[in-house]
PDB file of C-alpha atoms in Angstrom:
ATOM      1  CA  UNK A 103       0.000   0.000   0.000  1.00 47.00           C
ATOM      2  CA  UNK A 104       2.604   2.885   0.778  1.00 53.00           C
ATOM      3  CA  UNK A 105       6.372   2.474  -0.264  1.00 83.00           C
ATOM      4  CA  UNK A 106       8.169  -0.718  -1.410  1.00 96.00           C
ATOM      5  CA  UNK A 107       9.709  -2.632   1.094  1.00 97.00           C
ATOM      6  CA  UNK A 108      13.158  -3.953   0.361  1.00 98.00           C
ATOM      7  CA  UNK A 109      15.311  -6.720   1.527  1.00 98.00           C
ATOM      8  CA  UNK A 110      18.053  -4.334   2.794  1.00 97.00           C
ATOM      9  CA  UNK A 111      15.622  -2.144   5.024  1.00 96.00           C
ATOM     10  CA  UNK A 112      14.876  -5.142   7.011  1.00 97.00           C
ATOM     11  CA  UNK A 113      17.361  -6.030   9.999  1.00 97.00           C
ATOM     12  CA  UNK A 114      16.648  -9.075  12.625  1.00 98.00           C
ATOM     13  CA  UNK A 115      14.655  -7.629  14.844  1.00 98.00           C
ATOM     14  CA  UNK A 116      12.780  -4.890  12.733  1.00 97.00           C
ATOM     15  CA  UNK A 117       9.176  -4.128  13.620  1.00 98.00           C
ATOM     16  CA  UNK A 118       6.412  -5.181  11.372  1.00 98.00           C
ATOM     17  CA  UNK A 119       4.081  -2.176  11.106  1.00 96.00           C
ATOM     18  CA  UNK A 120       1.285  -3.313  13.502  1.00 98.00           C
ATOM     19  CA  UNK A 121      -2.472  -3.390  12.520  1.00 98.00           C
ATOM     20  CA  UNK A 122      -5.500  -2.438  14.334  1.00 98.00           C
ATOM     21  CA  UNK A 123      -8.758  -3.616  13.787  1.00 98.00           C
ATOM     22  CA  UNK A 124     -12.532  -4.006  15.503  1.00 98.00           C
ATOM     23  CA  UNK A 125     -14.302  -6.562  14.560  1.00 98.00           C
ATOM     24  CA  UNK A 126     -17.879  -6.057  15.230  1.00 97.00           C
ATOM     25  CA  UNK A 127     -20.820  -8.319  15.133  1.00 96.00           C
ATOM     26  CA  UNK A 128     -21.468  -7.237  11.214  1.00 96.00           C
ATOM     27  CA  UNK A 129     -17.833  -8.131  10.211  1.00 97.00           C
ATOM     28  CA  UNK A 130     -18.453 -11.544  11.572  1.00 97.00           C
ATOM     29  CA  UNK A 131     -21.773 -11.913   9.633  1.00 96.00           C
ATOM     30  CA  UNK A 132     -19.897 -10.765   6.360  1.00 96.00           C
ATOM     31  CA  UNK A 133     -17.175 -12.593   7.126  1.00 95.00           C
ATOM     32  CA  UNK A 134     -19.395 -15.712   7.846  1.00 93.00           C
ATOM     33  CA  UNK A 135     -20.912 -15.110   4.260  1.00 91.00           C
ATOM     34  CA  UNK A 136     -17.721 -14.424   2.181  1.00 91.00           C
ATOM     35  CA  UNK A 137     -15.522 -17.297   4.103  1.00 89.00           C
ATOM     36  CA  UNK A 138     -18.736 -20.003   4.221  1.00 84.00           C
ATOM     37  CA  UNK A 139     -17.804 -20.768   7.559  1.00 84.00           C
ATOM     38  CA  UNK A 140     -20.885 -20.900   9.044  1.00 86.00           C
ATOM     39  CA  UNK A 141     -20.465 -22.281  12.067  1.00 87.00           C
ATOM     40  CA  UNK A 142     -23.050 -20.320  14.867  1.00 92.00           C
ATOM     41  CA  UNK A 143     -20.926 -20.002  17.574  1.00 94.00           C
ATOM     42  CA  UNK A 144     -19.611 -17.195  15.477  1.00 95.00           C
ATOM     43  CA  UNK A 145     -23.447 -15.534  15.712  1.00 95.00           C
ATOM     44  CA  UNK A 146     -25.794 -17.126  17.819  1.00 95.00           C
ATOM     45  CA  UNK A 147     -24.703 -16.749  21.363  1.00 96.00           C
ATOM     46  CA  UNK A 148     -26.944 -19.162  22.938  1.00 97.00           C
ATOM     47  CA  UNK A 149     -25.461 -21.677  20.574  1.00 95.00           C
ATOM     48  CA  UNK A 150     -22.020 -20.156  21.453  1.00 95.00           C
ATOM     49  CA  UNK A 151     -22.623 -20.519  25.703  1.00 96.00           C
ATOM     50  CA  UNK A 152     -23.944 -24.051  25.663  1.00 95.00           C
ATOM     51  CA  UNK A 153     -20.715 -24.566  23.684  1.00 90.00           C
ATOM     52  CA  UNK A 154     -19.059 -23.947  27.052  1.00 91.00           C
ATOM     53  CA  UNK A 155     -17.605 -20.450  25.205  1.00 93.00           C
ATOM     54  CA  UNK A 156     -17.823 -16.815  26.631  1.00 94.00           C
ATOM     55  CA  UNK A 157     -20.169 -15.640  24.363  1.00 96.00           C
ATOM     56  CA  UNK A 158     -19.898 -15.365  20.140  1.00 97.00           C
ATOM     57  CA  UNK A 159     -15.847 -15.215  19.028  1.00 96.00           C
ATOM     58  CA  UNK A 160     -13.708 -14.130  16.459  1.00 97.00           C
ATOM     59  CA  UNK A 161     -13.059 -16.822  13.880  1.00 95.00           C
ATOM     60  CA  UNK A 162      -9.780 -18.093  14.009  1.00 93.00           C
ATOM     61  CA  UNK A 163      -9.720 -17.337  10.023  1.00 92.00           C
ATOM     62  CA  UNK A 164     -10.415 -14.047  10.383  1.00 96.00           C
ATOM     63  CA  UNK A 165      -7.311 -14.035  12.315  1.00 97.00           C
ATOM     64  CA  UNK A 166      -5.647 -15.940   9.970  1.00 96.00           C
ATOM     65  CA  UNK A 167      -6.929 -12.747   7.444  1.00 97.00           C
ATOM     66  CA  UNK A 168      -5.560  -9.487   9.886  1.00 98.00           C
ATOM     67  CA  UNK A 169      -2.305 -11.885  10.446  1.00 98.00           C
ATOM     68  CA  UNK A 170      -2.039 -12.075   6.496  1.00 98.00           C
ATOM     69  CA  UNK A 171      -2.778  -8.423   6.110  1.00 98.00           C
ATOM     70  CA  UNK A 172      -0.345  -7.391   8.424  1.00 98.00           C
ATOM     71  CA  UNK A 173       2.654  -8.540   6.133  1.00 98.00           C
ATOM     72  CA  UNK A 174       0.823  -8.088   2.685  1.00 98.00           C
ATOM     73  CA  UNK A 175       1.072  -4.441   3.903  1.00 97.00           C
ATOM     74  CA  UNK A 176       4.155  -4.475   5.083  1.00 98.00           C
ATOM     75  CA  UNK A 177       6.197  -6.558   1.848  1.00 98.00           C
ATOM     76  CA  UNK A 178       4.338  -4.357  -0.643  1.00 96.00           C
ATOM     77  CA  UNK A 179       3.340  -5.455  -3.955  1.00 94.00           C
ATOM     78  CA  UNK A 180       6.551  -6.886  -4.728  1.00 96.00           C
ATOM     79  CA  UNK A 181       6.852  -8.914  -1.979  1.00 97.00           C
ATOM     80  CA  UNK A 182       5.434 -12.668  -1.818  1.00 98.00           C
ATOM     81  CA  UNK A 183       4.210 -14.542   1.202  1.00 98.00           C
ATOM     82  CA  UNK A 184       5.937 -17.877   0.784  1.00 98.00           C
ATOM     83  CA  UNK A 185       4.191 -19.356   4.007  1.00 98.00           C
ATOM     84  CA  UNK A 186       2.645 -18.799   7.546  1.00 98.00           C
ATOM     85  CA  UNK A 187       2.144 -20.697  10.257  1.00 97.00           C
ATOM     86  CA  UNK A 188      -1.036 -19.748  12.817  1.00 96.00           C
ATOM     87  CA  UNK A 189      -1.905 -21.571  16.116  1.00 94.00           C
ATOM     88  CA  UNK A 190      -5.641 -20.527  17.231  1.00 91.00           C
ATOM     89  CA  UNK A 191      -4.509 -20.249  21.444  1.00 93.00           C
ATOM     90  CA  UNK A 192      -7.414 -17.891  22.874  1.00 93.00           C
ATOM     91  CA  UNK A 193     -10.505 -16.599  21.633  1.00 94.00           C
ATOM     92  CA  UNK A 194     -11.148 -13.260  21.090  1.00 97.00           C
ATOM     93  CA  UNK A 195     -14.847 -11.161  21.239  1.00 97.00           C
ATOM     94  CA  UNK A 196     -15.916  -9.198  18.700  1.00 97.00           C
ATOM     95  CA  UNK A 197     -16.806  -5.615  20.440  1.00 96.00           C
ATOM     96  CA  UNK A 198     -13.035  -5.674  21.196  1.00 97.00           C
ATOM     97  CA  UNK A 199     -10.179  -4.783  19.490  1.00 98.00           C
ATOM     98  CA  UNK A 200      -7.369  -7.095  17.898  1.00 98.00           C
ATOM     99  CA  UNK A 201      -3.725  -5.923  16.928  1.00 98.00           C
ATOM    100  CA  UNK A 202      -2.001  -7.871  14.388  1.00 98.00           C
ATOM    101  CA  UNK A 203       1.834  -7.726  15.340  1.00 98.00           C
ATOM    102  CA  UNK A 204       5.072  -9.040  13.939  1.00 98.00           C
ATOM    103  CA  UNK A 205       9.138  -8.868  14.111  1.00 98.00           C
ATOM    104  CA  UNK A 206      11.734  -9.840  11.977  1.00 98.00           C
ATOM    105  CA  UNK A 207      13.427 -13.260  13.620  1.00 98.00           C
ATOM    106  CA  UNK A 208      16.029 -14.252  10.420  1.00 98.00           C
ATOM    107  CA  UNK A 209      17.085 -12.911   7.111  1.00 98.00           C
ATOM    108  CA  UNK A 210      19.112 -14.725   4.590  1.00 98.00           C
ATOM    109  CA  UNK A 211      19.529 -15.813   0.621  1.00 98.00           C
ATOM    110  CA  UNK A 212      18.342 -18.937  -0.385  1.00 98.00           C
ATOM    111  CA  UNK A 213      18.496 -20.286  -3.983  1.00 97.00           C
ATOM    112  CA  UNK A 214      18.930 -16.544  -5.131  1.00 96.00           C
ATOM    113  CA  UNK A 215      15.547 -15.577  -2.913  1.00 98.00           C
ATOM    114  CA  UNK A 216      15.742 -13.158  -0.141  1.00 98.00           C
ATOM    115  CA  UNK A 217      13.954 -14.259   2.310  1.00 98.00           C
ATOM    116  CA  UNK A 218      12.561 -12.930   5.758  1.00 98.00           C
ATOM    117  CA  UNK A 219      11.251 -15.059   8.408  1.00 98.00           C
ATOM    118  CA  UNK A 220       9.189 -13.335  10.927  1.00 98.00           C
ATOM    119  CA  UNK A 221       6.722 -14.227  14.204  1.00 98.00           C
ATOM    120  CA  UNK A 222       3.927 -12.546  13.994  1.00 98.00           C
ATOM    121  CA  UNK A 223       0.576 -12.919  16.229  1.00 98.00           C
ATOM    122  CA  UNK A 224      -2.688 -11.137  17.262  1.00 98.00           C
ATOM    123  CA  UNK A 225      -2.806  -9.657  20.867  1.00 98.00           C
ATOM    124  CA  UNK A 226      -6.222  -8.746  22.527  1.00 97.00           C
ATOM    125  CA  UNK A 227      -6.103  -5.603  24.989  1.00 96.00           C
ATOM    126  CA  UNK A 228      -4.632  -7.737  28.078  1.00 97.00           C
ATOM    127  CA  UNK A 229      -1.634  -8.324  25.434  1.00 97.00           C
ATOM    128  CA  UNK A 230      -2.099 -11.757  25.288  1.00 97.00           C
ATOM    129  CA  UNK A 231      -1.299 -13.369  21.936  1.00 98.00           C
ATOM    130  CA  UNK A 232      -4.537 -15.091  20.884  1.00 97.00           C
ATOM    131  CA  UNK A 233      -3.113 -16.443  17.543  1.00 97.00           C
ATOM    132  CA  UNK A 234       0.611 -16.917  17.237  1.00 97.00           C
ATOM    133  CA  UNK A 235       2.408 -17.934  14.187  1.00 97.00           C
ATOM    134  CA  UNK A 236       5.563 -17.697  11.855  1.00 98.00           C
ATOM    135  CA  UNK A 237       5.641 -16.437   8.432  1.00 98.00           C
ATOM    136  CA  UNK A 238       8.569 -16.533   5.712  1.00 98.00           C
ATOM    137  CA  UNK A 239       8.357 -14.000   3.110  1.00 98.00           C
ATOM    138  CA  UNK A 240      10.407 -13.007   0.189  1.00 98.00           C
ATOM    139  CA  UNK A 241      11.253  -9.504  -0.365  1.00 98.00           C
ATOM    140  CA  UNK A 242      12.746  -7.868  -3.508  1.00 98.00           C
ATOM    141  CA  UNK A 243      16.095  -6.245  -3.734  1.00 97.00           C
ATOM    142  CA  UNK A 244      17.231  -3.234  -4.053  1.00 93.00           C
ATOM    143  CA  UNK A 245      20.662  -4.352  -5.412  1.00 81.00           C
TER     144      UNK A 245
ATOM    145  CA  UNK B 290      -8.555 -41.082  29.237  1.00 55.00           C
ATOM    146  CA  UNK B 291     -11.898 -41.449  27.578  1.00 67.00           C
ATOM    147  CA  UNK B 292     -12.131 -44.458  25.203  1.00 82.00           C
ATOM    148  CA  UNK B 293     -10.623 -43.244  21.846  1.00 91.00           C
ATOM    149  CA  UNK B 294     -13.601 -42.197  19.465  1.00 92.00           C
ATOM    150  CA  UNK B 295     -10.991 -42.946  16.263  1.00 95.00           C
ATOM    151  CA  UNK B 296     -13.189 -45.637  14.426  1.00 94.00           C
ATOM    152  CA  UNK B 297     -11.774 -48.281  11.824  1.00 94.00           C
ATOM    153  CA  UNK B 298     -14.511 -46.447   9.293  1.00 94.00           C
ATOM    154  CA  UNK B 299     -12.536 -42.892  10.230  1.00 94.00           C
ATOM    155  CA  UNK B 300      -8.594 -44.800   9.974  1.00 96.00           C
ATOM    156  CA  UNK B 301      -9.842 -45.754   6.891  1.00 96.00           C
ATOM    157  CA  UNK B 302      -9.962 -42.216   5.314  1.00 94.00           C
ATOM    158  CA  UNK B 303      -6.895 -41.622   5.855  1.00 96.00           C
ATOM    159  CA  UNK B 304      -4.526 -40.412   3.070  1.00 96.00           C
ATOM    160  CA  UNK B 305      -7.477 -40.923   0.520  1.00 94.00           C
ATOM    161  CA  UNK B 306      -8.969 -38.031  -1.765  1.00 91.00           C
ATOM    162  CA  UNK B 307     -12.062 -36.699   0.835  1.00 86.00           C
ATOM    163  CA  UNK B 308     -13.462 -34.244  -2.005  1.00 83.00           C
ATOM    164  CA  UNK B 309     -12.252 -31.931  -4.868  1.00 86.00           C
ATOM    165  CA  UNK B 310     -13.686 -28.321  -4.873  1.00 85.00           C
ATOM    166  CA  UNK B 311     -13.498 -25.756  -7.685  1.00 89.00           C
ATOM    167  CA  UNK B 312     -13.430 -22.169  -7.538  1.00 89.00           C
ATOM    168  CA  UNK B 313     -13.958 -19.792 -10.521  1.00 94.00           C
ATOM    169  CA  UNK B 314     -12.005 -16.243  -9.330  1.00 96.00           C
ATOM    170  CA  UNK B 315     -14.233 -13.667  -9.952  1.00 96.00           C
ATOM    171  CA  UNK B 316     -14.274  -9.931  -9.565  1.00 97.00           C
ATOM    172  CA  UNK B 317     -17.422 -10.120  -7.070  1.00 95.00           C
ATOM    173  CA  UNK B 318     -15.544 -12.660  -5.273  1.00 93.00           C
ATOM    174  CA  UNK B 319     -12.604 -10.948  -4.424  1.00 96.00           C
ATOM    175  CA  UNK B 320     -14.207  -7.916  -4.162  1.00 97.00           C
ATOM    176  CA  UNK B 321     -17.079  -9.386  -0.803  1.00 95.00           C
ATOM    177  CA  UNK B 322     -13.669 -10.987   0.141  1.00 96.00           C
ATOM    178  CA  UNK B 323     -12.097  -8.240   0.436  1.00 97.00           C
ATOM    179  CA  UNK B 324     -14.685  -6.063   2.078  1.00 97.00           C
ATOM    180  CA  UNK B 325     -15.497  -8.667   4.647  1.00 97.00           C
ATOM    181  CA  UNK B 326     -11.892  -8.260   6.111  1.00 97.00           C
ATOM    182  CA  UNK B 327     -11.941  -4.436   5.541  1.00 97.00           C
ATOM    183  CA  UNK B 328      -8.585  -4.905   3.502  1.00 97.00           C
ATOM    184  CA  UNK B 329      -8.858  -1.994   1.337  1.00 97.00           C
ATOM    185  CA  UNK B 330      -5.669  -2.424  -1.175  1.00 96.00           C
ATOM    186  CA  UNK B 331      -6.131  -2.151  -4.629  1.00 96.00           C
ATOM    187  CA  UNK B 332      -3.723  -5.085  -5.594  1.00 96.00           C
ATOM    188  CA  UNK B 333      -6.948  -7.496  -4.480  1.00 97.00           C
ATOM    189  CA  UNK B 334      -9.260  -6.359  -6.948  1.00 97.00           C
ATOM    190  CA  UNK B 335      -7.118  -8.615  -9.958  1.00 97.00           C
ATOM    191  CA  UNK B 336      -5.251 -10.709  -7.428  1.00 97.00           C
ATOM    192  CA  UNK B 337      -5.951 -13.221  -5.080  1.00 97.00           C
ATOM    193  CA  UNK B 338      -5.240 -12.470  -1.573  1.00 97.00           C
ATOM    194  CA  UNK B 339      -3.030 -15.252   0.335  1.00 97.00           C
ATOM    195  CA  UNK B 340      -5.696 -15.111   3.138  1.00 96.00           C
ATOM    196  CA  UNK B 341      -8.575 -16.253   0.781  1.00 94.00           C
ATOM    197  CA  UNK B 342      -6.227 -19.774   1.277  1.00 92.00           C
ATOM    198  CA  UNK B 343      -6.899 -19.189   4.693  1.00 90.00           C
ATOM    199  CA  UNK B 344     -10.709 -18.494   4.829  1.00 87.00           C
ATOM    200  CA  UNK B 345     -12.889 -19.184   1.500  1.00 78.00           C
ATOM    201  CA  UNK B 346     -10.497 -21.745   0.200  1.00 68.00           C
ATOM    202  CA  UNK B 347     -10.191 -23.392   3.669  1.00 64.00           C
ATOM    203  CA  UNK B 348     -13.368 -25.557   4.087  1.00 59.00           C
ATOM    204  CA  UNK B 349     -16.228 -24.148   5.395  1.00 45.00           C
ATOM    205  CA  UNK B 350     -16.280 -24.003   9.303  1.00 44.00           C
ATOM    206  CA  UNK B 351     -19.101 -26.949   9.101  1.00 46.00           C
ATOM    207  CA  UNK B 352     -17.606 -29.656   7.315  1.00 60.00           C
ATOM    208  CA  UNK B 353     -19.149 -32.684   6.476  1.00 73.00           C
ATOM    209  CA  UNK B 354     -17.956 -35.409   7.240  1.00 85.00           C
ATOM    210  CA  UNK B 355     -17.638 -38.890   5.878  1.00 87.00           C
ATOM    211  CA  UNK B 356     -18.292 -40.454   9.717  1.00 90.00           C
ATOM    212  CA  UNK B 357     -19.709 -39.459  13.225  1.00 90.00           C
ATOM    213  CA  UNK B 358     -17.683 -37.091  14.738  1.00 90.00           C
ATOM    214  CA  UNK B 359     -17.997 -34.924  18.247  1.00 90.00           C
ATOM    215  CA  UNK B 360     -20.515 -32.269  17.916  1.00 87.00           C
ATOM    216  CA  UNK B 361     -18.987 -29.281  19.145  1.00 87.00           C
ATOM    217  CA  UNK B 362     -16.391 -27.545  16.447  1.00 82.00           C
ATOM    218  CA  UNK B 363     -13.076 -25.331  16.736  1.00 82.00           C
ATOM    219  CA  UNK B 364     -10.295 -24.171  14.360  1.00 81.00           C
ATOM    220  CA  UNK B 365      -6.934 -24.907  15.244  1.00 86.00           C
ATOM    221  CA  UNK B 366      -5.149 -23.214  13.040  1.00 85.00           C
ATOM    222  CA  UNK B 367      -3.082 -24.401  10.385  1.00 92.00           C
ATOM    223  CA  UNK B 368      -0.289 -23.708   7.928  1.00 95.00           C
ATOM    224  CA  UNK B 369       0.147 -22.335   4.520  1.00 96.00           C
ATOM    225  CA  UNK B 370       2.614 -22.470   1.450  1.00 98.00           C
ATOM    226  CA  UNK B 371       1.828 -20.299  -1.154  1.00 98.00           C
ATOM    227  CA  UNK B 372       4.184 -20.754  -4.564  1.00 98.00           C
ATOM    228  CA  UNK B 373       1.859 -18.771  -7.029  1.00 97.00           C
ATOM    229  CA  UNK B 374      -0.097 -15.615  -7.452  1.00 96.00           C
ATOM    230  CA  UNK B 375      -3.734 -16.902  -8.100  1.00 97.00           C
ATOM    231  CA  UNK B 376      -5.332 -14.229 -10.407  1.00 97.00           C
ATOM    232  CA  UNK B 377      -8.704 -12.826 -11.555  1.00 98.00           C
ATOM    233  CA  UNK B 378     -10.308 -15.190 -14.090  1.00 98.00           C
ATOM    234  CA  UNK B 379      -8.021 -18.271 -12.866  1.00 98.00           C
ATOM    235  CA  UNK B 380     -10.360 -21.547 -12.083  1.00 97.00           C
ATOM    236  CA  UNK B 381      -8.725 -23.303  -8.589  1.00 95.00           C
ATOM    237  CA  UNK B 382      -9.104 -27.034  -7.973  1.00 93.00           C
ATOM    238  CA  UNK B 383      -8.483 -27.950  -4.128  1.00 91.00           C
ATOM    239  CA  UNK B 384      -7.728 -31.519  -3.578  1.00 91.00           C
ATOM    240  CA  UNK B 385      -8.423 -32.630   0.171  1.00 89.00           C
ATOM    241  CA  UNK B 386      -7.541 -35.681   2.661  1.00 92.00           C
ATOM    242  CA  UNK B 387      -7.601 -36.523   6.517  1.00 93.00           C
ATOM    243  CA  UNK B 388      -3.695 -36.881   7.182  1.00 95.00           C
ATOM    244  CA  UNK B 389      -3.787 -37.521  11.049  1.00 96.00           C
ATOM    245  CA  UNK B 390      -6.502 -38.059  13.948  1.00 96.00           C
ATOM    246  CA  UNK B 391      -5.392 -36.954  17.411  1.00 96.00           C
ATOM    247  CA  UNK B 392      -6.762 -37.100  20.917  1.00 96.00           C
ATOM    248  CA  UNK B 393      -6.622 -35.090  24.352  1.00 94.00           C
ATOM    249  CA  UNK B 394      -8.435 -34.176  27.604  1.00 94.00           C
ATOM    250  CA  UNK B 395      -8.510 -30.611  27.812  1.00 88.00           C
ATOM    251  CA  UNK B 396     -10.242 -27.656  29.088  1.00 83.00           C
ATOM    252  CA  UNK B 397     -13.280 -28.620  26.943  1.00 85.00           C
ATOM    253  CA  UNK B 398     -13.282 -32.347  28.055  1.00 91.00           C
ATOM    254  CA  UNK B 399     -11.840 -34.842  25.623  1.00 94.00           C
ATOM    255  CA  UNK B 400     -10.808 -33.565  22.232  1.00 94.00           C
ATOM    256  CA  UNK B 401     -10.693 -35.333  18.425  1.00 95.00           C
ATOM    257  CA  UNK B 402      -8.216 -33.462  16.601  1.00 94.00           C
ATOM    258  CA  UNK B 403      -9.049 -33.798  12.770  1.00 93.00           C
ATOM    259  CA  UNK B 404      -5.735 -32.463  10.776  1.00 93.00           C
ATOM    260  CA  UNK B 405      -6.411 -32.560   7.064  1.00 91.00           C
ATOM    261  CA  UNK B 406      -4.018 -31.177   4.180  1.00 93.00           C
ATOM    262  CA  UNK B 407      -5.392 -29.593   0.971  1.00 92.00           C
ATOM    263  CA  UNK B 408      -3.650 -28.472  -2.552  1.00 94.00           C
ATOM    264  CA  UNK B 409      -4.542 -25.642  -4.610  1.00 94.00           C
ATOM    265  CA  UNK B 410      -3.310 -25.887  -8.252  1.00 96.00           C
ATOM    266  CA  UNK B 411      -4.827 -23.783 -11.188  1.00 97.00           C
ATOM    267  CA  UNK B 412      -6.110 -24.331 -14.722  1.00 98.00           C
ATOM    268  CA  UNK B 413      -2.746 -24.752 -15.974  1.00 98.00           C
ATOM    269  CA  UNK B 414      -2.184 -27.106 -13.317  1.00 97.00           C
ATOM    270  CA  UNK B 415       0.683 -25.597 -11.278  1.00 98.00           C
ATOM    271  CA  UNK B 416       0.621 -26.180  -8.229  1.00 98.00           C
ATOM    272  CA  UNK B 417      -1.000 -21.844  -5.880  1.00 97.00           C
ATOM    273  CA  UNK B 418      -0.538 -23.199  -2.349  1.00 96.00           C
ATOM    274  CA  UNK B 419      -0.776 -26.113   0.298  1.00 95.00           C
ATOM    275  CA  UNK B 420      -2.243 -26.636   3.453  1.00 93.00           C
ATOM    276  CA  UNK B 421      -2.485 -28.570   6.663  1.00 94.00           C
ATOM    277  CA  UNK B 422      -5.281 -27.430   9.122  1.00 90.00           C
ATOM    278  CA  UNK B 423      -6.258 -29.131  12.157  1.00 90.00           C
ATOM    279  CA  UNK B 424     -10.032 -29.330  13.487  1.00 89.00           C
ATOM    280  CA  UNK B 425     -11.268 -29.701  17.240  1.00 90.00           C
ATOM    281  CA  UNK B 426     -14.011 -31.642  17.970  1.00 91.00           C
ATOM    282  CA  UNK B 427     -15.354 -32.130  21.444  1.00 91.00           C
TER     283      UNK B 427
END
């Protein structure tokens, strides 16, 4: 979305640009529609609390979406998610907001790729991390 | 430890071709995508974003399955390779299995974890992306 990211602006420990969202009630419901996960615990509450859950959550995949977003942003057009890895860990209410977070773990060449490995997770407003995961991107160069 | 609730029937499906799905990409596809997870970057109207894998191209949330399983349903999580940009007016064949059944007592009482691993190739046949996602069941 803004500048280009590049392979030599990134040092181990660099700070993905973090990314706030709120997902309400009607993000679920279009997110329900678009994803065809229609499971009800992500919109009928009563079906939600005799799940043994707090009330209606987040789906994990929309997660899975802010945790993707977060790094689509950040390696630009030219950059290429190669692969992620997410763990679903706590639940998270919509009404609440969600940061999607990351930082640089590795850098190196591989078979003429520059590659960036990275952990990045949501965090709910205690700043626990609800979904965890790695990711392994390849940036371009500027060389 | 409960008794296991792994059947012969469910071993059986293991490692064998559970269903193929095909998706057309479409502009009004990407575009409720898109809007649904408030992404608002251009790029996504004529590409396919990597977290469609993750959502729309992941099975629905109620999956139907070949045997009795727990009622109760929660996503794991998972993991993605992605070796392709899938593109507007591409047509995306996902080939699923069941790879793995686990089992725990947990928080929720005792648990069937369902991990299944799908492939994404296009029209041309190369192979867009891979994945291995794991369903709870309780």
């Amino acid at each position: 979305m803004s500048d280009q990211l590049y392979y030599e602006d990134v040092v181990e420990g660099t700070e993905i640009t973090p990314l706030i969202k709120n997902p309400t009630p009607m993000q679920l419901v279009k997110f329900a529609g678009a994803s065809e996960d229609f499971n009800p615990i992500h919109y009928d509450k009563e079906k939600a609390l005799s799940d043994g859950l707090p009330g209606t959550i987040v789906h994990g995949r929309l997660k899975n979406a802010f945790l993707i977003q977060v790094l689509t942003d950040w390696i630009g057009n030219e950059g290429f998610l190669k692969k992620i890895v997410i763990q679903h860990r706590g639940m998270d209410l919509p009404g609440h907001p969600i940061v999607s977070r990351g930082t640089v773990t590795r850098k190196y060449v591989e078979n003429g790729e520059n590659l960036i490995e990275c952990e990045v997770w949501t965090e709910n407003e205690k700043g626990e991390k609800t979904a965890p995961g790695t990711a392994l991107v390849r940036l371009p160069s500027r060389g | 430890m409960t008794e296991s609730v792994v059947t012969e029937d469910m071993k059986g499906w293991l490692n064998k071709e559970l269903n193929r799905v095909e998706f057309d990409v479409e502009k009004v596809l990407l575009r409720r995508y898109a809007e649904a997870i408030e992404d608002p970057n251009p790029r996504w109207k004529e590409a396919v974003p990597p977290n469609m894998f993750t959502a729309i191209f992941a099975e629905g949330g109620l999956v139907e399955y070949p045997f009795e399983t727990p009622p109760k349903l929660l996503d794991g999580g998972g993991e993605w390779e992605f070796f392709k940009e899938a593109r507007l007016g591409d047509t995306l064949t996902g080939v699923r299995k069941f790879v793995e059944y686990k089992e725990k007592e947990g928080k929720l009482g005792h648990m069937l974890f369902i991990i299944r691993e799908t492939e994404w190739t296009n029209q041309k046949g190369e192979l867009v992306a891979k994945n291995r996602s794991t369903s709870i069941l309780y």
